[in-house]
Coordinates of C-alpha atoms in Angstrom, one line a residue:
Chain A
M1443 CA 59.0 93.8 96.8
D1444 CA 56.3 94.9 94.4
T1445 CA 56.1 98.0 92.3
I1446 CA 53.6 99.9 94.5
E1447 CA 55.8 99.3 97.5
L1448 CA 58.9 100.4 95.7
E1449 CA 57.1 103.6 94.5
R1450 CA 56.2 104.3 98.1
I1451 CA 59.8 103.9 99.3
A1452 CA 61.1 106.1 96.5
R1453 CA 58.7 108.9 97.6
E1454 CA 60.0 108.5 101.2
I1455 CA 63.6 108.7 100.0
R1456 CA 62.8 111.8 98.0
L1457 CA 61.2 113.4 101.1
R1458 CA 64.2 112.6 103.3
D1459 CA 66.6 113.8 100.6
L1460 CA 64.8 117.1 100.3
Q1461 CA 64.9 117.6 104.1
A1462 CA 68.6 116.7 104.2
V1463 CA 69.6 119.1 101.5
F1464 CA 67.4 121.9 103.1
E1465 CA 69.0 121.3 106.5
A1466 CA 72.5 121.0 105.2
G1467 CA 72.1 124.1 103.0
A1468 CA 73.7 122.2 100.1
G1469 CA 73.4 119.3 97.8
H1470 CA 72.5 118.4 94.2
I1471 CA 68.8 118.1 94.6
G1472 CA 67.8 118.1 90.9
G1473 CA 69.9 115.1 90.0
E1474 CA 69.0 113.4 93.2
M1475 CA 65.3 113.5 92.4
S1476 CA 65.9 112.1 88.9
V1477 CA 67.9 109.1 90.1
I1478 CA 66.0 108.1 93.2
D1479 CA 63.6 105.6 91.4
I1480 CA 66.7 103.8 90.0
L1481 CA 68.4 103.7 93.4
T1482 CA 65.2 102.4 95.1
A1483 CA 64.7 99.7 92.5
L1484 CA 68.3 98.6 92.9
Y1485 CA 68.6 98.5 96.7
F1486 CA 65.1 97.3 97.5
R1487 CA 64.5 94.8 94.7
V1488 CA 67.4 94.1 92.3
L1489 CA 70.8 94.0 94.1
K1490 CA 71.9 90.9 95.9
I1491 CA 73.3 92.5 99.1
W1492 CA 73.7 91.9 102.8
P1493 CA 73.7 95.2 104.7
D1494 CA 75.2 93.5 107.7
Q1495 CA 78.0 92.1 105.6
P1496 CA 78.7 95.0 103.2
K1497 CA 81.9 93.4 101.9
H1498 CA 80.4 90.0 101.2
P1499 CA 82.3 88.6 98.2
D1500 CA 79.1 87.5 96.4
R1501 CA 77.4 90.9 96.7
D1502 CA 76.3 92.6 93.5
R1503 CA 78.4 95.7 92.9
F1504 CA 76.8 99.1 92.5
V1505 CA 78.8 102.3 91.6
L1506 CA 77.2 105.7 91.7
S1507 CA 79.4 107.4 89.2
K1508 CA 77.4 110.6 89.4
G1509 CA 78.8 111.0 92.9
H1510 CA 77.5 114.5 93.5
T1511 CA 74.1 113.0 94.1
A1512 CA 75.6 111.2 97.2
C1513 CA 72.8 112.4 99.5
A1514 CA 70.3 110.3 97.6
L1515 CA 72.6 107.3 98.0
Y1516 CA 73.1 107.9 101.7
V1517 CA 69.3 108.1 102.3
T1518 CA 68.9 104.9 100.4
L1519 CA 71.7 103.1 102.2
A1520 CA 70.3 104.3 105.5
K1521 CA 66.8 103.1 104.6
R1522 CA 68.3 99.7 103.5
G1523 CA 70.2 99.3 106.8
F1524 CA 73.8 100.0 105.8
I1525 CA 74.0 103.0 108.1
P1526 CA 71.8 104.4 110.8
E1527 CA 68.8 106.3 109.5
E1528 CA 69.5 109.2 112.0
E1529 CA 73.0 109.6 110.5
V1530 CA 71.5 111.2 107.4
S1531 CA 71.1 114.4 109.5
T1532 CA 74.9 114.6 109.7
F1533 CA 75.2 115.1 105.9
L1534 CA 78.0 117.6 105.2
Q1535 CA 78.5 118.4 108.9
P1536 CA 82.1 118.6 110.2
H1537 CA 83.7 115.2 110.4
S1538 CA 80.6 113.4 109.1
R1539 CA 81.5 110.4 107.0
L1540 CA 78.6 111.6 104.7
N1541 CA 80.5 114.2 102.7
G1542 CA 79.4 115.6 99.3
H1543 CA 80.7 112.6 97.4
P1544 CA 80.7 108.9 98.5
N1545 CA 83.7 107.4 100.3
C1546 CA 84.2 103.6 100.1
N1547 CA 86.5 103.5 103.1
K1548 CA 84.1 105.3 105.4
V1549 CA 80.5 104.4 104.3
P1550 CA 79.5 100.8 104.2
G1551 CA 77.9 99.9 100.9
V1552 CA 79.9 102.3 98.9
E1553 CA 82.2 100.3 96.5
T1554 CA 84.6 103.0 95.2
N1555 CA 85.1 106.7 95.7
T1556 CA 83.5 108.9 93.1
G1557 CA 83.2 112.6 92.6
P1558 CA 85.2 113.5 89.6
L1559 CA 83.0 112.5 86.6
G1560 CA 83.9 109.7 84.2
H1561 CA 85.4 107.4 86.9
G1562 CA 82.7 105.0 87.8
L1563 CA 82.2 103.1 84.5
P1564 CA 85.9 102.1 84.1
V1565 CA 85.9 100.9 87.7
A1566 CA 82.6 99.0 87.1
V1567 CA 84.2 97.4 84.0
G1568 CA 87.0 96.2 86.2
M1569 CA 84.6 94.7 88.7
A1570 CA 82.7 92.9 86.0
K1571 CA 86.0 91.7 84.5
A1572 CA 87.1 90.4 87.9
A1573 CA 83.9 88.3 88.1
K1574 CA 84.7 86.9 84.7
L1575 CA 88.2 86.0 85.8
S1576 CA 87.2 84.4 89.0
G1577 CA 84.0 82.8 88.0
A1578 CA 82.1 84.9 90.5
K1579 CA 78.4 85.3 89.9
F1580 CA 77.9 88.9 91.0
H1581 CA 76.5 91.5 88.7
T1582 CA 77.8 95.0 88.4
Y1583 CA 75.7 98.1 88.0
V1584 CA 76.8 101.6 87.4
V1585 CA 74.8 104.9 87.2
T1586 CA 76.2 107.8 85.3
G1587 CA 74.7 111.2 84.5
D1588 CA 74.0 112.0 80.8
G1589 CA 76.2 115.1 81.0
E1590 CA 78.9 112.9 82.5
M1591 CA 78.9 110.8 79.3
Q1592 CA 80.9 113.8 77.8
E1593 CA 83.9 112.4 79.6
G1594 CA 86.2 110.4 77.2
S1595 CA 87.1 107.9 79.9
N1596 CA 83.5 106.6 79.7
W1597 CA 83.9 105.8 76.0
E1598 CA 87.2 104.0 76.7
A1599 CA 85.3 101.9 79.2
I1600 CA 82.4 101.3 76.8
M1601 CA 84.9 99.9 74.2
A1602 CA 86.6 97.7 76.8
A1603 CA 83.2 96.3 78.1
A1604 CA 82.3 95.2 74.6
Q1605 CA 85.7 93.8 73.9
F1606 CA 85.6 91.8 77.2
K1607 CA 82.0 90.6 76.4
L1608 CA 80.8 91.7 79.9
D1609 CA 77.2 90.4 79.9
N1610 CA 77.4 90.9 83.7
L1611 CA 77.5 94.7 83.5
T1612 CA 74.6 97.1 83.4
L1613 CA 75.1 100.8 82.8
V1614 CA 72.3 103.1 83.6
I1615 CA 72.5 106.6 82.1
D1616 CA 70.3 109.0 84.1
H1617 CA 69.2 111.0 81.0
N1618 CA 67.6 114.0 82.7
R1619 CA 68.8 116.2 79.8
F1620 CA 70.5 118.8 82.0
Q1621 CA 74.0 119.2 83.3
Q1622 CA 75.4 121.8 85.7
G1623 CA 75.5 124.8 83.5
A1624 CA 72.9 124.2 80.8
A1625 CA 70.9 121.7 78.9
L1626 CA 72.8 118.8 77.4
A1627 CA 71.5 119.9 74.0
E1628 CA 73.1 123.3 74.4
T1629 CA 76.4 122.0 75.6
N1630 CA 77.6 118.8 73.9
D1631 CA 74.5 117.0 72.8
L1632 CA 75.1 113.3 73.1
A1633 CA 71.4 112.4 72.4
P1634 CA 70.3 110.1 71.0
L1635 CA 72.4 107.8 73.2
R1636 CA 71.0 104.5 71.9
P1637 CA 72.7 104.4 68.5
K1638 CA 76.0 105.4 69.9
L1639 CA 76.0 102.6 72.5
E1640 CA 74.7 100.1 69.9
A1641 CA 77.5 101.1 67.6
F1642 CA 79.9 100.0 70.3
D1643 CA 78.1 96.6 70.4
W1644 CA 76.1 97.1 73.6
E1645 CA 72.5 96.1 74.1
V1646 CA 70.4 99.2 74.8
T1647 CA 67.0 99.5 76.5
E1648 CA 65.2 102.9 76.7
I1649 CA 62.8 103.4 79.6
N1650 CA 61.1 106.1 81.6
G1651 CA 63.5 106.1 84.5
N1652 CA 60.9 107.6 86.8
V1653 CA 58.3 104.9 86.3
M1654 CA 59.0 101.9 88.5
S1655 CA 57.3 99.4 86.3
E1656 CA 59.8 100.2 83.6
V1657 CA 62.8 100.6 85.8
V1658 CA 62.7 97.1 87.5
P1659 CA 62.4 94.9 84.5
A1660 CA 65.1 96.8 82.7
L1661 CA 67.5 96.4 85.6
E1662 CA 66.6 92.7 85.9
H1663 CA 67.2 92.1 82.2
R1664 CA 70.1 89.7 81.3
G1665 CA 71.4 89.3 77.8
A1666 CA 74.5 88.3 75.9
K1667 CA 76.2 91.8 75.8
P1668 CA 76.9 94.6 78.2
H1669 CA 73.6 96.3 78.8
C1670 CA 72.9 100.0 78.8
I1671 CA 69.7 101.4 80.1
V1672 CA 69.0 104.9 78.8
A1673 CA 66.7 106.1 81.6
H1674 CA 64.7 109.1 80.5
T1675 CA 64.2 111.1 83.7
N1676 CA 63.3 114.5 84.9
K1677 CA 65.7 116.7 86.8
G1678 CA 63.9 117.6 90.1
H1679 CA 61.3 114.8 89.5
G1680 CA 58.4 115.0 91.9
I1681 CA 58.7 118.7 92.8
S1682 CA 56.7 120.9 90.4
F1683 CA 58.9 124.0 90.4
M1684 CA 62.1 122.1 90.0
Q1685 CA 61.3 119.8 87.2
D1686 CA 63.4 120.3 84.1
R1687 CA 64.9 123.5 85.4
V1688 CA 68.7 123.7 85.1
D1689 CA 69.1 126.1 88.0
W1690 CA 68.1 123.2 90.4
H1691 CA 71.3 121.3 89.7
H1692 CA 72.6 122.4 93.1
K1693 CA 70.3 125.2 94.2
V1694 CA 68.9 124.9 97.8
P1695 CA 65.3 125.6 98.3
N1696 CA 64.4 128.6 100.5
K1697 CA 61.9 128.1 103.4
E1698 CA 58.9 128.8 101.2
Q1699 CA 60.1 126.6 98.4
Y1700 CA 60.9 123.9 100.9
E1701 CA 57.4 123.9 102.4
I1702 CA 55.9 123.7 98.9
A1703 CA 58.2 120.8 98.0
L1704 CA 57.5 119.1 101.3
A1705 CA 53.7 119.3 100.7
E1706 CA 54.0 118.0 97.2
L1707 CA 56.1 115.0 98.1
S1708 CA 54.1 114.3 101.3
E1709 CA 50.8 114.4 99.3
A1710 CA 52.2 111.8 97.0
L1711 CA 52.8 109.5 99.9
Chain B
M688 CA 141.5 97.2 88.9
N689 CA 140.7 99.0 85.7
A690 CA 136.9 99.3 85.2
S691 CA 137.2 100.1 81.5
V692 CA 138.9 96.8 80.8
N693 CA 136.2 94.7 82.5
P694 CA 133.0 96.8 82.8
P695 CA 130.2 95.3 85.0
K696 CA 127.4 93.5 83.3
L697 CA 124.3 95.7 82.9
Y698 CA 120.8 94.5 83.3
D699 CA 117.4 95.7 82.2
C700 CA 115.2 95.9 85.3
R701 CA 112.1 95.1 83.2
D702 CA 113.4 91.5 82.9
A703 CA 113.6 91.2 86.7
F704 CA 110.1 92.6 87.0
A705 CA 108.6 90.3 84.3
S706 CA 110.2 87.1 85.6
T707 CA 109.2 87.9 89.2
L708 CA 105.7 88.7 88.2
E709 CA 105.5 85.4 86.3
R710 CA 106.9 83.5 89.3
L711 CA 104.4 85.1 91.7
A712 CA 101.5 84.6 89.2
A713 CA 102.2 80.9 89.2
E714 CA 101.8 80.8 93.0
N715 CA 98.9 83.3 93.2
D716 CA 96.0 83.0 90.7
T717 CA 94.5 86.4 91.8
I718 CA 97.4 88.2 90.1
V719 CA 96.5 89.9 86.9
A720 CA 98.5 92.1 84.6
V721 CA 96.7 95.2 83.2
C722 CA 98.2 97.1 80.3
N723 CA 97.6 99.6 77.5
D724 CA 98.8 97.8 74.4
S725 CA 102.2 97.6 76.2
V726 CA 102.8 93.9 76.2
G727 CA 106.1 94.2 74.5
S728 CA 107.5 97.3 76.3
S729 CA 106.4 95.9 79.6
K730 CA 107.9 92.5 78.8
L731 CA 104.6 90.8 79.4
G732 CA 105.0 88.3 76.5
G733 CA 105.9 85.5 78.9
F734 CA 103.0 86.4 81.2
K735 CA 100.7 86.4 78.3
A736 CA 101.9 83.0 77.1
K737 CA 101.5 81.4 80.5
F738 CA 98.5 83.2 81.9
G739 CA 96.7 84.6 78.8
E740 CA 93.3 84.9 80.5
R741 CA 94.9 87.0 83.2
L742 CA 96.4 89.6 80.9
V743 CA 93.8 92.5 80.8
N744 CA 94.8 94.6 77.8
V745 CA 92.5 97.7 77.6
G746 CA 94.2 99.1 74.5
I747 CA 95.4 102.6 74.3
A748 CA 93.2 104.0 77.1
E749 CA 95.2 104.8 80.2
Q750 CA 92.3 106.5 82.2
N751 CA 90.2 103.4 81.7
M752 CA 93.2 101.2 82.5
V753 CA 93.6 102.6 86.0
G754 CA 89.9 102.6 86.7
V755 CA 89.6 99.0 85.5
A756 CA 92.4 98.0 87.8
A757 CA 90.6 99.6 90.8
G758 CA 87.5 97.5 89.8
L759 CA 89.6 94.3 89.5
A760 CA 90.9 94.9 93.0
N761 CA 87.4 95.4 94.3
G762 CA 86.5 92.1 92.8
G763 CA 89.3 90.3 94.6
R764 CA 92.0 90.3 91.9
L765 CA 95.5 91.6 92.5
P766 CA 96.3 93.9 89.5
F767 CA 99.8 95.0 88.4
V768 CA 99.2 97.9 86.0
C769 CA 102.1 98.0 83.5
A770 CA 102.5 101.0 81.2
A771 CA 105.0 103.6 80.1
A772 CA 105.5 105.8 83.2
P773 CA 104.7 109.2 81.5
F774 CA 101.3 108.0 80.3
L775 CA 100.4 105.9 83.3
T776 CA 101.0 108.7 85.7
G777 CA 100.3 111.8 83.7
R778 CA 97.4 110.7 81.6
S779 CA 95.5 109.1 84.4
L780 CA 96.6 111.1 87.4
E781 CA 93.1 111.8 88.6
Q782 CA 92.2 108.1 88.3
I783 CA 95.3 107.3 90.4
K784 CA 94.2 109.9 92.9
A785 CA 90.5 109.1 93.2
D786 CA 90.2 105.4 92.2
I787 CA 93.5 104.1 93.6
S788 CA 95.0 106.4 96.3
Y789 CA 91.8 107.9 97.9
S790 CA 89.9 104.6 97.5
N791 CA 93.0 102.7 98.8
A792 CA 92.5 100.1 96.1
N793 CA 95.0 97.2 96.2
V794 CA 96.5 98.0 92.9
K795 CA 100.2 98.0 92.0
L796 CA 101.1 100.7 89.4
V797 CA 104.2 99.9 87.5
G798 CA 105.6 102.8 85.5
I799 CA 108.0 101.4 82.8
S800 CA 110.7 103.4 81.0
S801 CA 110.6 106.2 83.5
G802 CA 112.9 109.2 83.5
M803 CA 114.9 109.8 80.3
A804 CA 114.6 106.2 79.1
Y805 CA 112.8 107.4 76.0
G806 CA 115.4 110.1 75.6
E807 CA 115.4 110.4 71.8
L808 CA 111.6 110.3 71.6
G809 CA 111.4 113.8 73.2
P810 CA 110.0 115.4 76.3
T811 CA 106.4 114.1 75.7
H812 CA 107.9 110.7 76.4
H813 CA 110.2 111.7 79.3
S814 CA 108.8 110.8 82.7
I815 CA 110.5 113.3 84.9
E816 CA 107.4 114.6 86.7
D817 CA 106.1 111.2 88.1
F818 CA 107.8 111.5 91.5
A819 CA 106.2 114.9 92.0
W820 CA 102.8 113.8 90.9
T821 CA 102.6 110.6 92.9
R822 CA 104.4 111.4 96.1
V823 CA 101.8 113.9 97.1
L824 CA 99.1 111.2 97.2
P825 CA 98.3 109.6 100.5
N826 CA 98.3 105.8 100.8
L827 CA 100.6 105.4 97.8
P828 CA 104.2 104.3 98.4
V829 CA 106.5 105.5 95.6
I830 CA 109.5 103.2 94.9
A831 CA 112.3 103.4 92.4
P832 CA 114.6 100.3 92.6
C833 CA 118.3 100.7 91.7
D834 CA 119.0 97.3 90.1
R835 CA 117.5 94.0 89.0
I836 CA 117.9 92.6 92.6
E837 CA 116.0 95.4 94.2
T838 CA 113.4 95.4 91.4
A839 CA 112.7 91.7 92.0
A840 CA 112.6 92.2 95.7
A841 CA 110.2 95.3 95.4
V842 CA 107.8 93.4 93.1
A843 CA 107.7 90.5 95.6
W844 CA 107.1 92.9 98.4
A845 CA 104.3 94.7 96.4
A846 CA 102.5 91.4 95.9
T847 CA 102.2 90.9 99.7
Y848 CA 101.6 94.6 100.6
D849 CA 97.9 95.3 101.3
G850 CA 97.5 98.5 99.5
P851 CA 98.5 100.5 96.4
C852 CA 102.0 101.4 95.4
F853 CA 103.8 103.0 92.4
L854 CA 106.9 101.2 91.2
R855 CA 109.1 103.3 88.9
L856 CA 111.2 101.2 86.6
S857 CA 113.6 102.1 83.8
R858 CA 114.7 100.2 80.7
V859 CA 118.3 101.6 80.8
G860 CA 120.8 98.9 81.9
V861 CA 122.2 99.1 85.4
P862 CA 124.8 96.9 87.2
D863 CA 124.1 94.8 90.2
L864 CA 124.5 96.9 93.4
L865 CA 122.7 95.0 96.1
P866 CA 123.5 91.5 97.3
E867 CA 121.6 88.5 95.9
G868 CA 118.8 87.6 98.3
H869 CA 118.3 91.3 99.3
R870 CA 114.8 91.8 100.8
F871 CA 113.0 95.0 100.1
E872 CA 111.9 97.0 103.1
L873 CA 109.4 99.9 102.6
G874 CA 110.8 103.2 103.5
K875 CA 114.3 102.0 104.4
A876 CA 117.4 103.4 102.7
N877 CA 120.4 101.1 101.9
L878 CA 123.8 102.3 103.1
L879 CA 126.0 101.3 100.2
R880 CA 129.1 103.1 101.4
Q881 CA 130.0 104.6 104.8
G882 CA 131.4 108.1 104.8
S883 CA 131.7 111.2 106.9
D884 CA 132.5 114.2 104.6
V885 CA 129.3 114.3 102.4
T886 CA 126.3 112.1 101.6
L887 CA 125.3 111.2 98.1
I888 CA 121.7 110.0 97.8
A889 CA 120.0 108.6 94.7
N890 CA 117.7 105.8 93.5
G891 CA 116.8 104.1 90.2
T892 CA 119.4 104.5 87.4
L893 CA 121.3 107.1 89.4
T894 CA 122.4 105.0 92.2
H895 CA 125.3 103.3 90.4
R896 CA 126.4 106.7 89.2
I897 CA 126.7 108.0 92.8
V898 CA 128.6 104.9 93.7
K899 CA 131.1 105.7 91.0
A900 CA 131.2 109.4 92.1
A901 CA 132.0 108.2 95.6
E902 CA 134.9 106.2 94.2
I903 CA 136.2 109.3 92.4
L904 CA 135.9 111.3 95.6
A905 CA 137.8 108.7 97.5
G906 CA 140.6 109.2 95.0
R907 CA 140.6 112.9 96.0
G908 CA 140.7 112.0 99.7
I909 CA 137.0 112.7 100.3
N910 CA 135.0 110.2 102.2
A911 CA 131.5 110.1 100.8
R912 CA 128.5 108.3 102.3
V913 CA 126.3 106.6 99.7
L914 CA 122.6 106.0 100.3
N915 CA 120.3 104.2 97.9
L916 CA 116.8 105.6 98.7
A917 CA 114.4 103.5 96.6
T918 CA 111.4 104.6 98.6
V919 CA 110.6 108.3 98.0
R920 CA 107.4 108.0 100.0
P921 CA 107.3 107.1 102.9
I922 CA 110.9 108.4 103.1
D923 CA 113.6 107.2 105.5
E924 CA 113.8 110.3 107.7
E925 CA 116.1 108.6 110.1
A926 CA 118.8 107.9 107.5
I927 CA 118.5 111.4 106.0
I928 CA 118.7 113.1 109.4
A929 CA 121.7 111.0 110.4
A930 CA 123.4 111.8 107.0
A931 CA 122.8 115.5 107.6
R932 CA 124.1 115.5 111.2
E933 CA 127.1 113.1 110.5
T934 CA 128.3 114.3 107.1
G935 CA 127.1 117.9 107.1
A936 CA 126.3 118.1 103.3
I937 CA 124.0 116.2 101.0
V938 CA 123.9 115.8 97.2
T939 CA 120.9 114.2 95.6
A940 CA 120.8 112.9 92.0
E941 CA 117.7 111.8 90.1
E942 CA 116.4 111.0 86.7
H943 CA 113.6 113.5 87.3
S944 CA 113.0 117.2 87.5
I945 CA 114.7 118.8 90.4
F946 CA 111.3 120.2 91.3
G947 CA 109.2 117.9 93.4
G948 CA 111.3 114.7 93.2
L949 CA 113.7 112.8 95.3
G950 CA 115.9 115.9 96.0
S951 CA 112.9 117.9 97.1
A952 CA 111.7 115.1 99.3
V953 CA 115.1 114.8 101.0
A954 CA 115.3 118.6 101.3
E955 CA 111.9 118.7 103.1
V956 CA 113.3 116.3 105.8
V957 CA 116.6 118.2 106.0
V958 CA 115.1 121.6 106.4
D959 CA 112.6 120.4 109.0
N960 CA 115.2 118.5 111.1
A961 CA 118.8 119.2 110.5
P962 CA 119.5 122.0 107.9
V963 CA 122.8 121.5 106.1
P964 CA 124.0 122.6 102.6
M965 CA 122.4 120.6 99.8
K966 CA 122.8 120.2 96.0
R967 CA 120.0 118.7 94.0
L968 CA 121.1 117.3 90.7
G969 CA 118.4 116.4 88.1
V970 CA 116.7 117.9 85.2
P971 CA 116.8 121.7 85.9
G972 CA 113.2 122.6 85.0
I973 CA 113.6 122.5 81.2
Y974 CA 112.5 120.3 78.4
A975 CA 115.4 118.2 77.4
P976 CA 117.2 118.2 74.0
T977 CA 117.4 115.1 71.9
G978 CA 119.7 112.3 73.0
S979 CA 119.9 109.0 74.8
A980 CA 119.2 108.7 78.4
E981 CA 122.9 108.2 79.2
F982 CA 123.7 111.3 77.1
L983 CA 121.1 113.4 78.8
L984 CA 122.0 112.4 82.3
D985 CA 125.6 113.5 81.5
E986 CA 124.3 116.6 79.9
F987 CA 122.4 117.5 83.0
G988 CA 125.5 117.3 85.2
M989 CA 125.1 113.7 86.4
A990 CA 128.2 112.0 85.0
P991 CA 130.0 110.4 88.0
S992 CA 132.8 112.9 87.7
A993 CA 130.3 115.8 87.6
I994 CA 128.5 114.5 90.7
A995 CA 131.9 114.2 92.4
D996 CA 132.7 117.8 91.4
A997 CA 129.3 119.0 92.8
A998 CA 129.9 117.2 96.1
Q999 CA 133.4 118.7 96.4
A1000 CA 132.1 122.2 95.8
L1001 CA 129.3 121.6 98.3
I1002 CA 131.7 120.5 101.0
K1003 CA 133.2 124.0 100.9
R1004 CA 129.8 125.5 102.0
K1005 CA 129.7 123.4 105.2

């Protein structure tokens, strides 16, 4: 699938995500908008997956460690055929399998339960190590938030990935510069991320994570070391009044804001 | 027979664990051992020599260790995570919850040197909260074998069980209690002694102490039933209810805090089904003084004679 087509799908996913969050009255729309280009590139171009066989042993593994942006993952999984598209409207409803954080035992295509931060990368290291042990060819991808990198467990996993020489592991840090309560810079500023990862013997690529022509080649890159993509993104990307505003971490648009956002995303289609 | 003349041979259950794991690993190449710089204390030296590639040592990083194990299971490996029980459970409790229990990952958690095994090293190294922390988690059987035979049987069972579990092992020597060839059955108590006056229930390193306590009670004319209850979750409700109804009093003893452990688990079944007087012996909600495991268990009222005294006092409340 070419870049233009991927960009179109990403805009459709943004639109459906906005609607789902508005209808559910909850969600993490800011971080969803920032990560959607990465999810789109993964599911519609990069990942080797079989939606009708979600547990196929040769499938590439993907872990959404920033699990609070589950809605964006559900919309993507639905669009890719893992779950019915109409099911997205059940997001957060009683007994829906689409709860606020992804569940691997309920939702096909989800590999491990996430929600508490700092869990996904260690599990992804285990997946990549499993492939090394068995000789399997699958590649493992994990997406974390930049604020999430404040969790010490991530740095334990970063050390292990280098020690285990996991050239079959790609970490994408969704570097939108904001966490729940404030800017990263005002909380525990990890930036710049590149030298820290390089010091742990990872290969690092920096991209604009909201530009598809940069996202795809970075995800498809293969080297001799574990690979970290520092994806510079915008929280609330694509919706003018949300962009780079910390209060849109989990704020829900009112009717007027929803109409504006709807118009902006639809126009882009 | 005079026990002091010819004491029974004591075995370190870690040896049974390690030799069983090596035997299973030779048959099943998906088995991997995951550890936190604990090759020596987990007795994984033999495993490392035979299956070096399959020893995943993450260094001193327990949260990562448990997450990596979940990922290994996702990738089709069968991980046995071996680490000192206090750090395996406490340090990575949220990983055990989210990555193992909630995700239902096929990972075997093996907590070594549990209870007061690191007695002299102080309360940071005592693992007397692990039953409480783990037994509240769905999908996670919690098992504390009483001897080398049950340890080997439980490890063999774990390798065939499709789901996670927590095996709680000590390093303190215990005598053989179960017959050679014993097969582990999840959630089933072993009746070690029939009795009608009171029931003594324990697991792990306390089982042989309650067996001795029952012998002391027999000398006093008291007929004590003895249950080895290796599986704390799912618990053998049938055996506990029968014990309550048929003996009318229950004493539990454990190398754990009396809050949230084996005694609490038994009490939950008793109070819901057949209320009878109970006495829960264990660490009484304090941090322990310095001393060996054996010294501390005696100090906390779990010498066989003290267990017998507690049972005798309890019978009066029937």
